[in-house]
Short mmCIF file of C-alpha atoms in Angstrom, two decimals:
data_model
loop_
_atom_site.label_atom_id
_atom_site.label_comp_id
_atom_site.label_asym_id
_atom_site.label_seq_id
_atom_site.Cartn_x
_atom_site.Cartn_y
_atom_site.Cartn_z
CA UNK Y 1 21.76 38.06 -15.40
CA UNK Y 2 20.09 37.53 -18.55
CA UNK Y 3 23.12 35.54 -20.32
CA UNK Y 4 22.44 33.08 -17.24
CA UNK Y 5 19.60 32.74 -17.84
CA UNK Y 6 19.60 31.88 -21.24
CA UNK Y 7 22.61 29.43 -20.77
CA UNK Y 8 20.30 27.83 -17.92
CA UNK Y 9 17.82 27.42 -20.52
CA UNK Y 10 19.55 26.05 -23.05
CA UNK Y 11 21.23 23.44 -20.69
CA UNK Y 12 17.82 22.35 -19.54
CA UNK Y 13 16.81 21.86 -23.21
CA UNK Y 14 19.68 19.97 -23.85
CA UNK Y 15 19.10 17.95 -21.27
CA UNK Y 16 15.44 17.09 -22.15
CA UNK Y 17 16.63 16.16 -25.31
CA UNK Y 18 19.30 13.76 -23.83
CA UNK Y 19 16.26 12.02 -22.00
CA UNK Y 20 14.01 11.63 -25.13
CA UNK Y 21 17.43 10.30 -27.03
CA UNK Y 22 17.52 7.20 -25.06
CA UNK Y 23 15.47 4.17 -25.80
CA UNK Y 24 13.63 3.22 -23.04
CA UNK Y 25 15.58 0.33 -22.00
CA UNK Y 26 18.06 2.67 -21.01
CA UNK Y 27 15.80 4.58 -18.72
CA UNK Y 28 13.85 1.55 -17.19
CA UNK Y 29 16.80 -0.52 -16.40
CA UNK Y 30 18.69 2.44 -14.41
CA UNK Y 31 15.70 2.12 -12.35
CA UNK Y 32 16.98 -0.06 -8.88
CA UNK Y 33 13.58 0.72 -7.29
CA UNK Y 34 9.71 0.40 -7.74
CA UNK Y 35 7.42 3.60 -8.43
CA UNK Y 36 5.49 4.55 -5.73
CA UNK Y 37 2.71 3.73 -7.06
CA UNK Y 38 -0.51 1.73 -6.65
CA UNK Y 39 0.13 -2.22 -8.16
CA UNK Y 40 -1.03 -1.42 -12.32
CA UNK Y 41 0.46 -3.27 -15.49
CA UNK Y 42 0.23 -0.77 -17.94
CA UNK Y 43 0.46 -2.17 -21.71
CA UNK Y 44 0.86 -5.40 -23.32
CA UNK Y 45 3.73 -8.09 -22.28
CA UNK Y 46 6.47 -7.09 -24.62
CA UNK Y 47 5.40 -3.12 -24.68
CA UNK Y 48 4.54 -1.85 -21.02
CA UNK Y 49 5.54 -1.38 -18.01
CA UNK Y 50 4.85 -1.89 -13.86
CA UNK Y 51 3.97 0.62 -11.44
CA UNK Y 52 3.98 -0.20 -7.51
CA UNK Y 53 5.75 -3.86 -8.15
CA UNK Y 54 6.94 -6.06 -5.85
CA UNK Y 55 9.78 -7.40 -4.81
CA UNK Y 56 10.10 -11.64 -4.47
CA UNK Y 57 11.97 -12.45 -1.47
CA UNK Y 58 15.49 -14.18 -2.78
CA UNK Y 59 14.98 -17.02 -0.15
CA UNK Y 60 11.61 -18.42 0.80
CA UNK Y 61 10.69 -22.10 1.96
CA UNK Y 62 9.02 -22.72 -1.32
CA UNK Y 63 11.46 -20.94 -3.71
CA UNK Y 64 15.52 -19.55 -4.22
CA UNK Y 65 15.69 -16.26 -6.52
CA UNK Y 66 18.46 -16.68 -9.03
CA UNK Y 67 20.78 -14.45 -10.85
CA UNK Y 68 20.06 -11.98 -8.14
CA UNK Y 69 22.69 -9.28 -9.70
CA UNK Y 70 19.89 -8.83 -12.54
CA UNK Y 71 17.44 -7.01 -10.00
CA UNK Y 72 14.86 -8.63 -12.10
CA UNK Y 73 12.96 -10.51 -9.09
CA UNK Y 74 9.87 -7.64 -8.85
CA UNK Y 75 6.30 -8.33 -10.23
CA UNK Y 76 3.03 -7.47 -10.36
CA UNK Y 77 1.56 -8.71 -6.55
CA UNK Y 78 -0.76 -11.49 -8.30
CA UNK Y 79 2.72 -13.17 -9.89
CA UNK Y 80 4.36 -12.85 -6.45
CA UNK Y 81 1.12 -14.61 -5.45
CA UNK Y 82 1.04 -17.38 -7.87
CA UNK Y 83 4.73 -18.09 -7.17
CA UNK Y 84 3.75 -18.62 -3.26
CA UNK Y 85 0.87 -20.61 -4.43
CA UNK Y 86 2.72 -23.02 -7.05
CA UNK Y 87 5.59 -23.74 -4.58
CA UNK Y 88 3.45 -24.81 -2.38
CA UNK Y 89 1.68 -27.60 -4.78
CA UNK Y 90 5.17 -28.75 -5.94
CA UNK Y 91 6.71 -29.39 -2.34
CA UNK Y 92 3.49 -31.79 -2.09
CA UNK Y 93 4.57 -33.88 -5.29
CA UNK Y 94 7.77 -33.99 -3.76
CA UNK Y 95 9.60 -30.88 -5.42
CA UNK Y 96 11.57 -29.29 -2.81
CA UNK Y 97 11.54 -25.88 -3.68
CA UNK Y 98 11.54 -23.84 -7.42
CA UNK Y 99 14.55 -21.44 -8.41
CA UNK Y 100 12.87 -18.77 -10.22
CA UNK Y 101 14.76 -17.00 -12.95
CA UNK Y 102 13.67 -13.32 -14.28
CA UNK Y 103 10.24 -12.03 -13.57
CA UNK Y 104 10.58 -7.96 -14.21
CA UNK Y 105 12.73 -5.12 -13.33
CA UNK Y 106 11.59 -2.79 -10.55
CA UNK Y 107 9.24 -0.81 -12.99
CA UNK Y 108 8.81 -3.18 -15.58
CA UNK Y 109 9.67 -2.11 -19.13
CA UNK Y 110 11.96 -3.24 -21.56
CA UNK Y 111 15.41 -4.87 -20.31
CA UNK Y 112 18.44 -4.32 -21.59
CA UNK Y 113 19.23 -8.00 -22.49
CA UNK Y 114 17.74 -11.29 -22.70
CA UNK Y 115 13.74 -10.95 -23.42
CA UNK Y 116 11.59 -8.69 -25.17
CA UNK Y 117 8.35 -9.12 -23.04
CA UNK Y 118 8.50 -9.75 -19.00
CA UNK Y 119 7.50 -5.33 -19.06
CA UNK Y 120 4.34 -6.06 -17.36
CA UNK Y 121 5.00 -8.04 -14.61
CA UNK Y 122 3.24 -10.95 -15.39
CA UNK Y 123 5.78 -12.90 -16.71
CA UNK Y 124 8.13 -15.64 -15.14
CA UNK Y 125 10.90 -17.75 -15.77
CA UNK Y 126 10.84 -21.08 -13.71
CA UNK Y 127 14.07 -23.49 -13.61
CA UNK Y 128 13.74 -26.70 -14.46
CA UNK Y 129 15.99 -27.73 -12.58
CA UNK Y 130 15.39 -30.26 -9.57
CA UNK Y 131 15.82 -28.25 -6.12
CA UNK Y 132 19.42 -29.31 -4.51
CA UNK Y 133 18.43 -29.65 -1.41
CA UNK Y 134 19.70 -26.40 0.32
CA UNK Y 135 19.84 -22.62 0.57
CA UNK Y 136 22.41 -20.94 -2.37
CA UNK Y 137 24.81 -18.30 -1.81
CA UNK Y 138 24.37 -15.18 -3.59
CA UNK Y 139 27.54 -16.62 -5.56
CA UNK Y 140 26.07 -20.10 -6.64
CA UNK Y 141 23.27 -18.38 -7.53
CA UNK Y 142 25.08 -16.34 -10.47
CA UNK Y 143 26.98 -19.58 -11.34
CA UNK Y 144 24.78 -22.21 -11.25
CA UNK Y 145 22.90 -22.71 -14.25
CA UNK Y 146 19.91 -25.00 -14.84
CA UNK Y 147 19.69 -28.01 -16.83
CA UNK Y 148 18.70 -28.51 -20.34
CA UNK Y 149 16.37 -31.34 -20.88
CA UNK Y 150 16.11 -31.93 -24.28
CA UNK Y 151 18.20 -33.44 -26.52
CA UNK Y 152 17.42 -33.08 -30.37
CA UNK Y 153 13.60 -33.54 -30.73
CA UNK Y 154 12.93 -35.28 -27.44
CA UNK Y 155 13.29 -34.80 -23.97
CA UNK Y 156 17.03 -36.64 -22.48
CA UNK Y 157 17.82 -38.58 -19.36
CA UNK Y 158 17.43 -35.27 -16.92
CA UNK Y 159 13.31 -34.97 -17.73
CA UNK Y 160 11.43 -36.77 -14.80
CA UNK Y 161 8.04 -37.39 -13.60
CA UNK Y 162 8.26 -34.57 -11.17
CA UNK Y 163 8.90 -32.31 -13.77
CA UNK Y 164 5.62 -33.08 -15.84
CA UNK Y 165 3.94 -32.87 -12.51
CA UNK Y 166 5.41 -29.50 -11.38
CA UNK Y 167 4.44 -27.60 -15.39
CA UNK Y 168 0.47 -29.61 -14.62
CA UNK Y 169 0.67 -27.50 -11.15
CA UNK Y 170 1.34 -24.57 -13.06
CA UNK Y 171 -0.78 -24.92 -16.07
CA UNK Y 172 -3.47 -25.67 -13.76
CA UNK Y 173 -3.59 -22.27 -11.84
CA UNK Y 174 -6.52 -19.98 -12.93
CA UNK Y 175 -4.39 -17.35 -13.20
CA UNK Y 176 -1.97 -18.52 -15.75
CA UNK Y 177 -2.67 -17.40 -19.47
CA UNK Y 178 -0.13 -19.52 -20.81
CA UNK Y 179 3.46 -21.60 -20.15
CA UNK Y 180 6.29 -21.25 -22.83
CA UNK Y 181 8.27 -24.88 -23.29
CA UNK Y 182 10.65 -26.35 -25.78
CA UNK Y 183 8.46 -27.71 -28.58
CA UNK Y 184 10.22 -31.90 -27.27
CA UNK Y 185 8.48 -30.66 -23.98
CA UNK Y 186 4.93 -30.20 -24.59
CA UNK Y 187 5.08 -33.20 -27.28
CA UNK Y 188 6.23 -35.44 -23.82
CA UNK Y 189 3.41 -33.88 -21.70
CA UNK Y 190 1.14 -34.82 -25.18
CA UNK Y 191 1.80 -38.27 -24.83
CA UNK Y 192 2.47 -38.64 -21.14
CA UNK Y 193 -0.45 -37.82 -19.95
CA UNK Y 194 -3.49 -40.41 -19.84
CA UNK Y 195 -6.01 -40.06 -22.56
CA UNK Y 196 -8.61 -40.82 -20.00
CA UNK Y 197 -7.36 -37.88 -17.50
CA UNK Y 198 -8.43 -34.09 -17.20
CA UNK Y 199 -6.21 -32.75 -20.72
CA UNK Y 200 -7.36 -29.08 -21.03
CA UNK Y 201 -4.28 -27.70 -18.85
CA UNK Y 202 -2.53 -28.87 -21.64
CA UNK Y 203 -3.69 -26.38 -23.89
CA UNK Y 204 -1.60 -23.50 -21.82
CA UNK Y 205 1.22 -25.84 -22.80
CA UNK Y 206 2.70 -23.86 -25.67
CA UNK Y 207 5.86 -24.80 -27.95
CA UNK Y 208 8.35 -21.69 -28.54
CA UNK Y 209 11.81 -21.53 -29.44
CA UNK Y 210 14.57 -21.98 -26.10
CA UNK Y 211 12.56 -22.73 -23.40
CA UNK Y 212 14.99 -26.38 -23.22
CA UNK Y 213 15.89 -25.37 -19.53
CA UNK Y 214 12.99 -22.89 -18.07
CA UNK Y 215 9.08 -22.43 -18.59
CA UNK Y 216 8.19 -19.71 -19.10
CA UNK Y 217 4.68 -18.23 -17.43
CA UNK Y 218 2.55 -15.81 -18.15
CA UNK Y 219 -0.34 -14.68 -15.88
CA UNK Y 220 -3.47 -13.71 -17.44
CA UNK Y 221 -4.33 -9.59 -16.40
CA UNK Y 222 -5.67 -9.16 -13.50
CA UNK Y 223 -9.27 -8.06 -13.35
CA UNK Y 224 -9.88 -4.73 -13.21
CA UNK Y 225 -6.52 -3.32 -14.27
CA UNK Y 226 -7.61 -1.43 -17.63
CA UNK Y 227 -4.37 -0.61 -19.11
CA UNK Y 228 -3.34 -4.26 -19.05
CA UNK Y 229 -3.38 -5.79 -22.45
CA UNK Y 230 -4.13 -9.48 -22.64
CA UNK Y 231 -2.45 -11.86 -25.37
CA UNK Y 232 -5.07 -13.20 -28.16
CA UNK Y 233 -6.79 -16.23 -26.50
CA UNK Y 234 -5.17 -19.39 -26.98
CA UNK Y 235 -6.79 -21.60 -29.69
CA UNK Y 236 -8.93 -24.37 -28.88
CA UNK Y 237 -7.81 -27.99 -28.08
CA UNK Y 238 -4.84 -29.35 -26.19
CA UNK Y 239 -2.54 -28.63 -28.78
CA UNK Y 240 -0.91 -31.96 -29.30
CA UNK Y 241 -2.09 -32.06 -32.54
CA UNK Y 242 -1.06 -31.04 -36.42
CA UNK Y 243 0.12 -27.26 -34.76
CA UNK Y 244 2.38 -29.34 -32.48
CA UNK Y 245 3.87 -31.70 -35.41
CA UNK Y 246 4.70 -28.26 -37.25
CA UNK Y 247 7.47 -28.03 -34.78
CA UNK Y 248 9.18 -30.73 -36.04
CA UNK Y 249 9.49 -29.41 -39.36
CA UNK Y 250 12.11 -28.69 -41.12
CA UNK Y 251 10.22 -25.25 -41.69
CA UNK Y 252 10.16 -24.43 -38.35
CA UNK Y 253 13.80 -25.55 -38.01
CA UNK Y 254 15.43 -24.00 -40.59
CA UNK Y 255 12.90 -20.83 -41.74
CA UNK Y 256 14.21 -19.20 -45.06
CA UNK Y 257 14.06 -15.79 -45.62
CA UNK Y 258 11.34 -15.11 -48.30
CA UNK Y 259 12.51 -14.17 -51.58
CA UNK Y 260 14.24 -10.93 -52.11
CA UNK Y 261 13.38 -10.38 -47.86
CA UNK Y 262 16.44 -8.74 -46.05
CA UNK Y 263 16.11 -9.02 -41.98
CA UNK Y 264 15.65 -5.77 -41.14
CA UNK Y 265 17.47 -5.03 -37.15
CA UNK Y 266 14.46 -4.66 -34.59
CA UNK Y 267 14.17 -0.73 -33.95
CA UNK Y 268 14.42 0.04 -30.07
CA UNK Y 269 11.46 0.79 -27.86
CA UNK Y 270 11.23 4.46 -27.25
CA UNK Y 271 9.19 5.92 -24.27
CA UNK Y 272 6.85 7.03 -26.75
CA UNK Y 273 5.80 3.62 -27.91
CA UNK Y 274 4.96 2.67 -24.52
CA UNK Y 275 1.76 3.58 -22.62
CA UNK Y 276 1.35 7.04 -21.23
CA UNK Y 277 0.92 5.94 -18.08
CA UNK Y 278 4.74 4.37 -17.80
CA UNK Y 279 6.34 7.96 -17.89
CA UNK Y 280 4.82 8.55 -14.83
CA UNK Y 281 5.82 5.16 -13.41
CA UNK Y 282 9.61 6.33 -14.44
CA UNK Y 283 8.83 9.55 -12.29
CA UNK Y 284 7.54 8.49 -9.34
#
């Protein structure tokens, strides 16, 4: 009886220590289900994670969840929110509908591929491509891809009117902290919209690398929710200015290692460099 038990003891150690060897993209993204938990963004965008998310209906009026085999269409209730709100201010400019790329896994956290933030549940990617008219199949919806517009440092043929007026509708909601664009993008917004007009959603605007075939939008923390970690304010202006031209550059193009600098390979997230709070969102 007592050689079981110690063999039951060391298999339970062994298996703690399986859990603490995996990164915590491993554990978060073999979660298929929120926590049952009350709605809380625990950390900061690119370190965190979600408790009590929810999930965006794949088909609405308004909007067409994409890449559905991801199980990346949960967020915090205020994003859900904002995404019922901004398809409604696009259909009235004529936009028939938004096809809305990865928002957050079921409990947040790191993914295994393709971003480093979205962990809070304040994050969304929004297609920019036009709305075709009809509901997808589950199938077009992995296949279909959206459309780049930019070419070089402008924006190509596929860029529209609608499209500056659907990223305005965006920018414009109180609740966004800042939208993510191809550097071409916010330099068209810059000098497509009239001097003499309302400019200061145009600060939100903000030039990062990709970003030629989504925007990318991030919700500011919603009040209240302590363990959320804002991003540093945005500087002030519009941002079509000297910051914007740096884009252009052929330093911002082509960045060279600094002398004697080797890249070092980005150490993965553990569960211990994540809030407290998100190993009990993994539990429950």
């Amino acid at each position: 009886m007592r050689r079981l038990l110690k063999m039951c003891i060391v298999l339970l150690a062994a298996s703690a220590a399986s859990a603490d060897a995996k990164t915590a993209k491993q554990l978060f993204s073999a979660k298929s289900t929120p926590s049952q938990l009350a709605p809380a963004s625990h950390g900061s965008y690119a370190k965190g994670c979600l408790a009590g998310a929810l999930e965006l209906p794949e088909t609405a009026p308004g909007w067409q969840a994409m890449r559905l085999s991801r199980n990346r269409n949960w967020g915090h209730p205020s994003t859900i929110r904002f995404i019922e709100r901004l398809s409604v201010k696009v259909q009235q400019i004529g936009w028939q509908g938004l096809y809305i790329g990865d928002i957050s896994q079921p409990r947040g956290g790191p993914m295994r591929s393709g971003h480093r933030s979205h962990q809070i549940g304040l994050d969304a990617d929004i297609w920019l491509k036009p709305p075709l008219g009809r509901t997808l199949s589950r199938s077009e919806r992995e296949r279909i891809s959206s459309d780049v517009v930019v070419s070089g440092d402008s924006v190509n043929s596929k860029w529209t009117a609608n499209h500056h007026q659907v990223l305005k509708a965006a920018a414009s909601d109180p609740a966004v902290a800042r939208i993510f664009v191809h550097a071409a993008i916010k330099q068209e917004l810059c000098w497509a919209e009239p001097s003499g007009s309302d400019r200061s959603w145009l600060r939100k605007i903000r030039p990062w690398y990709g970003h030629n075939a989504h925007f990318h939008v991030r919700l500011t923390c919603p009040i209240g929710e302590i363990g959320c970690v804002n991003q540093a304010p945005i500087p002030a202006g519009d941002g079509c200015d000297a910051t914007l031209a740096w884009w252009f550059s052929d330093e911002a193009k082509n960045p060279k290692p600094k002398p004697g600098q080797k890249k070092k390979p980005r150490r993965a997230i553990m569960m211990d460099d994540l809030p407290l709070a998100c190993a009990g969102v993994l539990k429950q």
